[in-house]
């Protein structure tokens, strides 16, 4: 029997990460999914998909937790690594009004920690694999129309760190993607967001599968359109 490609999805307890897990399971991937604390929604997917879905624990803001996961997965090869975890705080505030800790928390979880995770897991991702992180349309400096100032800045920082990571590895043949999924109804996106999880995440996964194995770095939306940085 042909070996299934493996994906590690980081931050899969709920929202977009959970929906990514379901889609990749449906499409025949071996899915390793991380949570910080037990998730009844992920438990339900484990019942549905059996041994095709493996649960792991990781807090991306905690380096020891990430290194412990790396050790537990020693010897495995990942065809795709997808860092989904992210937070949004003080979304209606600016630098003049927000608690500084909220900005620091977002820079840590949304920018620094995904890239640290990617560097720690770099040698586990197949040479023709894919390394992706969930960014946002709001992370585009060129496309900026204001709003969610501090969160947007953390996603712009993630994009920059991914550019630096790619620039430092000119011969690397893996696809590197920072993904803008659209404004989606989740705990973070809120009920007033433009799109549902069901109508967006299958398109995100179509795009990921299409780019899998194509070398180079892209800031890309769910329709496979490149976005301005
Ligand atoms: N929804 C949107 O409209 C939208 C648009 C653009 C981009 N995004 C991005 O898409 C990603 C998912 O967003 P969402 O809407 O699904 O948000 P969500 O419903 O708030 O889910 C966030 C996920 O990130 C996990 N997470 C948070 N901090 C973590 C940490 N330190 N370590 C590990 N996991 C952590 C959460 O786990 P816990 O359950 O343990 O908290 C949860 O699984 C985020 O990166 C977000 O910025 C969302």
PDB file of C-alpha atoms in Angstrom, residues 4-223:
ATOM      1  CA  UNK A   4       0.088   8.470   2.897  1.00  0.00           C
ATOM      2  CA  UNK A   5       1.620  11.944   2.867  1.00  0.00           C
ATOM      3  CA  UNK A   6       1.835  13.395   6.378  1.00  0.00           C
ATOM      4  CA  UNK A   7       0.899  16.875   7.526  1.00  0.00           C
ATOM      5  CA  UNK A   8       1.492  18.463  10.929  1.00  0.00           C
ATOM      6  CA  UNK A   9      -1.180  21.070  11.691  1.00  0.00           C
ATOM      7  CA  UNK A  10      -0.303  23.242  14.671  1.00  0.00           C
ATOM      8  CA  UNK A  11      -3.199  24.821  16.562  1.00  0.00           C
ATOM      9  CA  UNK A  12      -6.050  22.456  15.703  1.00  0.00           C
ATOM     10  CA  UNK A  13      -8.417  22.596  18.685  1.00  0.00           C
ATOM     11  CA  UNK A  14     -11.105  24.696  16.958  1.00  0.00           C
ATOM     12  CA  UNK A  15     -11.815  27.181  14.172  1.00  0.00           C
ATOM     13  CA  UNK A  16      -9.746  27.074  10.997  1.00  0.00           C
ATOM     14  CA  UNK A  17      -7.161  24.602  12.328  1.00  0.00           C
ATOM     15  CA  UNK A  18      -9.838  22.060  13.191  1.00  0.00           C
ATOM     16  CA  UNK A  19     -11.410  22.469   9.732  1.00  0.00           C
ATOM     17  CA  UNK A  20      -7.994  21.982   8.098  1.00  0.00           C
ATOM     18  CA  UNK A  21      -7.628  18.715   9.999  1.00  0.00           C
ATOM     19  CA  UNK A  22     -10.998  17.474   8.735  1.00  0.00           C
ATOM     20  CA  UNK A  23     -10.231  18.417   5.119  1.00  0.00           C
ATOM     21  CA  UNK A  24      -6.793  16.792   5.056  1.00  0.00           C
ATOM     22  CA  UNK A  25      -8.213  13.612   6.643  1.00  0.00           C
ATOM     23  CA  UNK A  26     -10.969  13.524   4.006  1.00  0.00           C
ATOM     24  CA  UNK A  27      -8.321  13.866   1.280  1.00  0.00           C
ATOM     25  CA  UNK A  28      -6.315  10.859   2.435  1.00  0.00           C
ATOM     26  CA  UNK A  29      -3.472  12.524   4.334  1.00  0.00           C
ATOM     27  CA  UNK A  30      -1.973  11.228   7.585  1.00  0.00           C
ATOM     28  CA  UNK A  31      -2.737  14.134   9.914  1.00  0.00           C
ATOM     29  CA  UNK A  32      -0.824  15.045  13.065  1.00  0.00           C
ATOM     30  CA  UNK A  33      -2.759  17.745  14.881  1.00  0.00           C
ATOM     31  CA  UNK A  34      -1.655  19.725  17.928  1.00  0.00           C
ATOM     32  CA  UNK A  35      -3.723  21.223  20.730  1.00  0.00           C
ATOM     33  CA  UNK A  36      -2.787  22.978  23.953  1.00  0.00           C
ATOM     34  CA  UNK A  37      -5.578  21.369  25.980  1.00  0.00           C
ATOM     35  CA  UNK A  38      -8.018  18.583  25.092  1.00  0.00           C
ATOM     36  CA  UNK A  39     -10.571  19.512  22.429  1.00  0.00           C
ATOM     37  CA  UNK A  40     -13.900  17.663  22.229  1.00  0.00           C
ATOM     38  CA  UNK A  41     -14.210  18.750  18.585  1.00  0.00           C
ATOM     39  CA  UNK A  42     -10.859  17.157  17.711  1.00  0.00           C
ATOM     40  CA  UNK A  43     -11.838  14.076  19.742  1.00  0.00           C
ATOM     41  CA  UNK A  44     -14.914  13.724  17.499  1.00  0.00           C
ATOM     42  CA  UNK A  45     -12.687  13.835  14.390  1.00  0.00           C
ATOM     43  CA  UNK A  46     -10.442  11.161  15.936  1.00  0.00           C
ATOM     44  CA  UNK A  47     -13.465   8.880  16.265  1.00  0.00           C
ATOM     45  CA  UNK A  48     -14.373   9.577  12.609  1.00  0.00           C
ATOM     46  CA  UNK A  49     -10.920   9.135  11.103  1.00  0.00           C
ATOM     47  CA  UNK A  50      -9.267   6.595  13.433  1.00  0.00           C
ATOM     48  CA  UNK A  51      -5.523   6.037  12.994  1.00  0.00           C
ATOM     49  CA  UNK A  52      -5.327   8.598  10.146  1.00  0.00           C
ATOM     50  CA  UNK A  53      -5.495  11.354  12.787  1.00  0.00           C
ATOM     51  CA  UNK A  54      -2.907  11.604  15.546  1.00  0.00           C
ATOM     52  CA  UNK A  55      -3.196  14.121  18.363  1.00  0.00           C
ATOM     53  CA  UNK A  56      -0.199  15.857  19.901  1.00  0.00           C
ATOM     54  CA  UNK A  57       0.251  18.626  22.460  1.00  0.00           C
ATOM     55  CA  UNK A  58       2.155  21.861  21.851  1.00  0.00           C
ATOM     56  CA  UNK A  59       2.060  25.482  22.920  1.00  0.00           C
ATOM     57  CA  UNK A  60       3.962  27.376  20.247  1.00  0.00           C
ATOM     58  CA  UNK A  61       4.802  30.200  22.651  1.00  0.00           C
ATOM     59  CA  UNK A  62       6.640  27.723  24.897  1.00  0.00           C
ATOM     60  CA  UNK A  63       9.952  26.664  23.362  1.00  0.00           C
ATOM     61  CA  UNK A  64      10.331  23.646  25.676  1.00  0.00           C
ATOM     62  CA  UNK A  65       6.915  22.366  24.580  1.00  0.00           C
ATOM     63  CA  UNK A  66       7.882  22.721  20.899  1.00  0.00           C
ATOM     64  CA  UNK A  67      11.232  20.976  21.386  1.00  0.00           C
ATOM     65  CA  UNK A  68       9.542  18.157  23.322  1.00  0.00           C
ATOM     66  CA  UNK A  69       7.150  17.648  20.390  1.00  0.00           C
ATOM     67  CA  UNK A  70      10.093  17.625  17.983  1.00  0.00           C
ATOM     68  CA  UNK A  71      11.673  14.862  20.061  1.00  0.00           C
ATOM     69  CA  UNK A  72       8.463  12.802  20.204  1.00  0.00           C
ATOM     70  CA  UNK A  73       8.224  12.961  16.405  1.00  0.00           C
ATOM     71  CA  UNK A  74      11.904  12.093  15.807  1.00  0.00           C
ATOM     72  CA  UNK A  75      12.228   9.814  12.768  1.00  0.00           C
ATOM     73  CA  UNK A  76       9.003  10.961  11.104  1.00  0.00           C
ATOM     74  CA  UNK A  77       8.940  12.815   7.782  1.00  0.00           C
ATOM     75  CA  UNK A  78       6.393  15.534   7.108  1.00  0.00           C
ATOM     76  CA  UNK A  79       5.298  16.305   3.570  1.00  0.00           C
ATOM     77  CA  UNK A  80       3.620  19.453   4.884  1.00  0.00           C
ATOM     78  CA  UNK A  81       3.939  21.616   7.991  1.00  0.00           C
ATOM     79  CA  UNK A  82       1.138  24.108   8.606  1.00  0.00           C
ATOM     80  CA  UNK A  83       1.280  26.559  11.510  1.00  0.00           C
ATOM     81  CA  UNK A  84      -2.257  27.765  12.101  1.00  0.00           C
ATOM     82  CA  UNK A  85      -2.099  28.961  15.721  1.00  0.00           C
ATOM     83  CA  UNK A  86      -2.762  32.645  16.243  1.00  0.00           C
ATOM     84  CA  UNK A  87      -4.378  35.147  18.579  1.00  0.00           C
ATOM     85  CA  UNK A  88      -6.054  38.542  18.267  1.00  0.00           C
ATOM     86  CA  UNK A  89      -6.205  41.055  21.110  1.00  0.00           C
ATOM     87  CA  UNK A  90      -7.123  44.744  21.378  1.00  0.00           C
ATOM     88  CA  UNK A  91      -8.477  44.635  17.821  1.00  0.00           C
ATOM     89  CA  UNK A  92     -10.102  48.058  18.113  1.00  0.00           C
ATOM     90  CA  UNK A  93      -7.103  49.721  19.746  1.00  0.00           C
ATOM     91  CA  UNK A  94      -3.994  51.421  18.431  1.00  0.00           C
ATOM     92  CA  UNK A  95      -0.503  51.815  19.852  1.00  0.00           C
ATOM     93  CA  UNK A  96      -1.724  54.859  21.740  1.00  0.00           C
ATOM     94  CA  UNK A  97      -4.513  53.030  23.554  1.00  0.00           C
ATOM     95  CA  UNK A  98      -3.714  49.283  23.767  1.00  0.00           C
ATOM     96  CA  UNK A  99      -2.038  47.579  26.725  1.00  0.00           C
ATOM     97  CA  UNK A 100       1.509  46.946  25.499  1.00  0.00           C
ATOM     98  CA  UNK A 101       1.290  43.332  26.684  1.00  0.00           C
ATOM     99  CA  UNK A 102      -1.436  42.616  24.114  1.00  0.00           C
ATOM    100  CA  UNK A 103       0.909  43.698  21.321  1.00  0.00           C
ATOM    101  CA  UNK A 104       3.787  41.698  22.773  1.00  0.00           C
ATOM    102  CA  UNK A 105       1.554  38.600  23.077  1.00  0.00           C
ATOM    103  CA  UNK A 106       0.537  38.849  19.404  1.00  0.00           C
ATOM    104  CA  UNK A 107       4.100  39.389  18.221  1.00  0.00           C
ATOM    105  CA  UNK A 108       5.128  36.319  20.220  1.00  0.00           C
ATOM    106  CA  UNK A 109       2.300  33.975  19.155  1.00  0.00           C
ATOM    107  CA  UNK A 110       1.623  35.218  15.613  1.00  0.00           C
ATOM    108  CA  UNK A 111       5.122  36.058  14.373  1.00  0.00           C
ATOM    109  CA  UNK A 112       8.078  34.851  16.452  1.00  0.00           C
ATOM    110  CA  UNK A 113       6.675  31.495  17.591  1.00  0.00           C
ATOM    111  CA  UNK A 114       5.530  30.203  14.159  1.00  0.00           C
ATOM    112  CA  UNK A 115       8.972  30.929  12.723  1.00  0.00           C
ATOM    113  CA  UNK A 116      10.769  29.380  15.695  1.00  0.00           C
ATOM    114  CA  UNK A 117       8.561  26.301  15.255  1.00  0.00           C
ATOM    115  CA  UNK A 118       9.378  26.156  11.542  1.00  0.00           C
ATOM    116  CA  UNK A 119      13.121  26.417  12.231  1.00  0.00           C
ATOM    117  CA  UNK A 120      12.976  23.685  14.896  1.00  0.00           C
ATOM    118  CA  UNK A 121      11.042  21.385  12.516  1.00  0.00           C
ATOM    119  CA  UNK A 122      12.913  22.398   9.346  1.00  0.00           C
ATOM    120  CA  UNK A 123      14.772  19.095   8.898  1.00  0.00           C
ATOM    121  CA  UNK A 124      11.610  17.025   9.402  1.00  0.00           C
ATOM    122  CA  UNK A 125       9.924  18.497   6.312  1.00  0.00           C
ATOM    123  CA  UNK A 126      10.641  16.554   3.109  1.00  0.00           C
ATOM    124  CA  UNK A 127      12.990  18.274   0.594  1.00  0.00           C
ATOM    125  CA  UNK A 128      10.050  18.566  -1.837  1.00  0.00           C
ATOM    126  CA  UNK A 129       7.521  19.356   0.886  1.00  0.00           C
ATOM    127  CA  UNK A 130       5.601  22.436   1.935  1.00  0.00           C
ATOM    128  CA  UNK A 131       6.063  24.814   4.857  1.00  0.00           C
ATOM    129  CA  UNK A 132       3.095  27.100   5.479  1.00  0.00           C
ATOM    130  CA  UNK A 133       1.834  29.506   8.111  1.00  0.00           C
ATOM    131  CA  UNK A 134      -1.538  31.162   8.510  1.00  0.00           C
ATOM    132  CA  UNK A 135      -1.117  34.857   7.858  1.00  0.00           C
ATOM    133  CA  UNK A 136      -3.933  37.253   6.919  1.00  0.00           C
ATOM    134  CA  UNK A 137      -4.930  39.734   4.231  1.00  0.00           C
ATOM    135  CA  UNK A 138      -4.360  42.235   7.053  1.00  0.00           C
ATOM    136  CA  UNK A 139      -0.659  41.349   6.992  1.00  0.00           C
ATOM    137  CA  UNK A 140      -0.244  43.065   3.618  1.00  0.00           C
ATOM    138  CA  UNK A 141       1.459  46.466   4.059  1.00  0.00           C
ATOM    139  CA  UNK A 142       0.636  47.416   0.450  1.00  0.00           C
ATOM    140  CA  UNK A 143      -3.019  46.425   0.843  1.00  0.00           C
ATOM    141  CA  UNK A 144      -3.503  48.095   4.224  1.00  0.00           C
ATOM    142  CA  UNK A 145      -6.753  49.997   4.621  1.00  0.00           C
ATOM    143  CA  UNK A 146      -6.522  50.464   8.392  1.00  0.00           C
ATOM    144  CA  UNK A 147      -8.110  48.479  11.208  1.00  0.00           C
ATOM    145  CA  UNK A 148      -6.899  45.714  13.538  1.00  0.00           C
ATOM    146  CA  UNK A 149      -3.645  47.751  13.704  1.00  0.00           C
ATOM    147  CA  UNK A 150      -1.707  45.654  16.172  1.00  0.00           C
ATOM    148  CA  UNK A 151      -2.863  42.249  14.936  1.00  0.00           C
ATOM    149  CA  UNK A 152      -2.158  43.330  11.333  1.00  0.00           C
ATOM    150  CA  UNK A 153       1.339  44.360  12.382  1.00  0.00           C
ATOM    151  CA  UNK A 154       1.990  40.944  13.905  1.00  0.00           C
ATOM    152  CA  UNK A 155       0.964  39.227  10.649  1.00  0.00           C
ATOM    153  CA  UNK A 156       3.145  41.642   8.623  1.00  0.00           C
ATOM    154  CA  UNK A 157       5.991  40.625  10.953  1.00  0.00           C
ATOM    155  CA  UNK A 158       5.220  36.942  10.277  1.00  0.00           C
ATOM    156  CA  UNK A 159       5.360  37.627   6.535  1.00  0.00           C
ATOM    157  CA  UNK A 160       8.716  39.377   6.914  1.00  0.00           C
ATOM    158  CA  UNK A 161      10.146  36.549   8.999  1.00  0.00           C
ATOM    159  CA  UNK A 162       9.023  34.040   6.348  1.00  0.00           C
ATOM    160  CA  UNK A 163      10.716  36.180   3.669  1.00  0.00           C
ATOM    161  CA  UNK A 164      13.925  36.196   5.722  1.00  0.00           C
ATOM    162  CA  UNK A 165      13.667  32.407   6.231  1.00  0.00           C
ATOM    163  CA  UNK A 166      13.260  31.844   2.479  1.00  0.00           C
ATOM    164  CA  UNK A 167      16.038  34.307   1.574  1.00  0.00           C
ATOM    165  CA  UNK A 168      18.451  32.498   3.898  1.00  0.00           C
ATOM    166  CA  UNK A 169      17.813  29.204   2.027  1.00  0.00           C
ATOM    167  CA  UNK A 170      18.196  30.076  -1.673  1.00  0.00           C
ATOM    168  CA  UNK A 171      18.574  26.475  -2.857  1.00  0.00           C
ATOM    169  CA  UNK A 172      15.641  25.128  -0.876  1.00  0.00           C
ATOM    170  CA  UNK A 173      13.141  23.305  -3.104  1.00  0.00           C
ATOM    171  CA  UNK A 174      10.173  23.378  -0.749  1.00  0.00           C
ATOM    172  CA  UNK A 175       7.028  25.428  -1.223  1.00  0.00           C
ATOM    173  CA  UNK A 176       6.833  28.198   1.401  1.00  0.00           C
ATOM    174  CA  UNK A 177       3.461  29.820   1.868  1.00  0.00           C
ATOM    175  CA  UNK A 178       2.002  32.552   4.032  1.00  0.00           C
ATOM    176  CA  UNK A 179      -1.712  32.098   3.662  1.00  0.00           C
ATOM    177  CA  UNK A 180      -4.514  34.687   3.682  1.00  0.00           C
ATOM    178  CA  UNK A 181      -7.712  32.688   4.200  1.00  0.00           C
ATOM    179  CA  UNK A 182     -10.316  35.496   4.100  1.00  0.00           C
ATOM    180  CA  UNK A 183     -12.400  36.948   6.948  1.00  0.00           C
ATOM    181  CA  UNK A 184     -14.069  33.883   8.426  1.00  0.00           C
ATOM    182  CA  UNK A 185     -16.664  33.224  11.142  1.00  0.00           C
ATOM    183  CA  UNK A 186     -14.694  31.718  14.027  1.00  0.00           C
ATOM    184  CA  UNK A 187     -14.127  32.778  17.617  1.00  0.00           C
ATOM    185  CA  UNK A 188     -11.466  35.141  16.289  1.00  0.00           C
ATOM    186  CA  UNK A 189     -13.299  36.313  13.153  1.00  0.00           C
ATOM    187  CA  UNK A 190     -16.588  36.807  14.997  1.00  0.00           C
ATOM    188  CA  UNK A 191     -20.144  36.137  13.785  1.00  0.00           C
ATOM    189  CA  UNK A 192     -20.114  39.175  11.474  1.00  0.00           C
ATOM    190  CA  UNK A 193     -17.227  37.868   9.343  1.00  0.00           C
ATOM    191  CA  UNK A 194     -17.841  37.613   5.591  1.00  0.00           C
ATOM    192  CA  UNK A 195     -17.423  33.862   5.091  1.00  0.00           C
ATOM    193  CA  UNK A 196     -18.074  30.532   6.805  1.00  0.00           C
ATOM    194  CA  UNK A 197     -15.449  27.939   7.624  1.00  0.00           C
ATOM    195  CA  UNK A 198     -17.238  25.465   5.333  1.00  0.00           C
ATOM    196  CA  UNK A 199     -17.026  27.695   2.259  1.00  0.00           C
ATOM    197  CA  UNK A 200     -13.400  28.764   2.746  1.00  0.00           C
ATOM    198  CA  UNK A 201     -11.278  25.985   4.198  1.00  0.00           C
ATOM    199  CA  UNK A 202     -11.831  23.501   1.324  1.00  0.00           C
ATOM    200  CA  UNK A 203     -10.530  26.252  -1.000  1.00  0.00           C
ATOM    201  CA  UNK A 204      -7.531  26.843   1.258  1.00  0.00           C
ATOM    202  CA  UNK A 205      -6.730  23.129   1.064  1.00  0.00           C
ATOM    203  CA  UNK A 206      -7.208  23.099  -2.746  1.00  0.00           C
ATOM    204  CA  UNK A 207      -4.658  25.920  -2.892  1.00  0.00           C
ATOM    205  CA  UNK A 208      -2.229  24.121  -0.551  1.00  0.00           C
ATOM    206  CA  UNK A 209      -2.406  20.909  -2.597  1.00  0.00           C
ATOM    207  CA  UNK A 210      -1.896  22.879  -5.817  1.00  0.00           C
ATOM    208  CA  UNK A 211       1.239  24.566  -4.463  1.00  0.00           C
ATOM    209  CA  UNK A 212       2.623  21.428  -2.823  1.00  0.00           C
ATOM    210  CA  UNK A 213       5.948  20.546  -4.445  1.00  0.00           C
ATOM    211  CA  UNK A 214       6.354  23.928  -6.162  1.00  0.00           C
ATOM    212  CA  UNK A 215       9.545  25.609  -4.899  1.00  0.00           C
ATOM    213  CA  UNK A 216       9.423  29.246  -3.841  1.00  0.00           C
ATOM    214  CA  UNK A 217       7.776  31.658  -1.424  1.00  0.00           C
ATOM    215  CA  UNK A 218       4.271  33.048  -1.878  1.00  0.00           C
ATOM    216  CA  UNK A 219       1.857  35.258   0.078  1.00  0.00           C
ATOM    217  CA  UNK A 220      -1.279  33.665  -1.270  1.00  0.00           C
ATOM    218  CA  UNK A 221      -5.063  33.663  -0.782  1.00  0.00           C
ATOM    219  CA  UNK A 222      -7.533  30.760  -0.916  1.00  0.00           C
ATOM    220  CA  UNK A 223      -8.105  31.308  -4.648  1.00  0.00           C
TER     221      UNK A 223
END
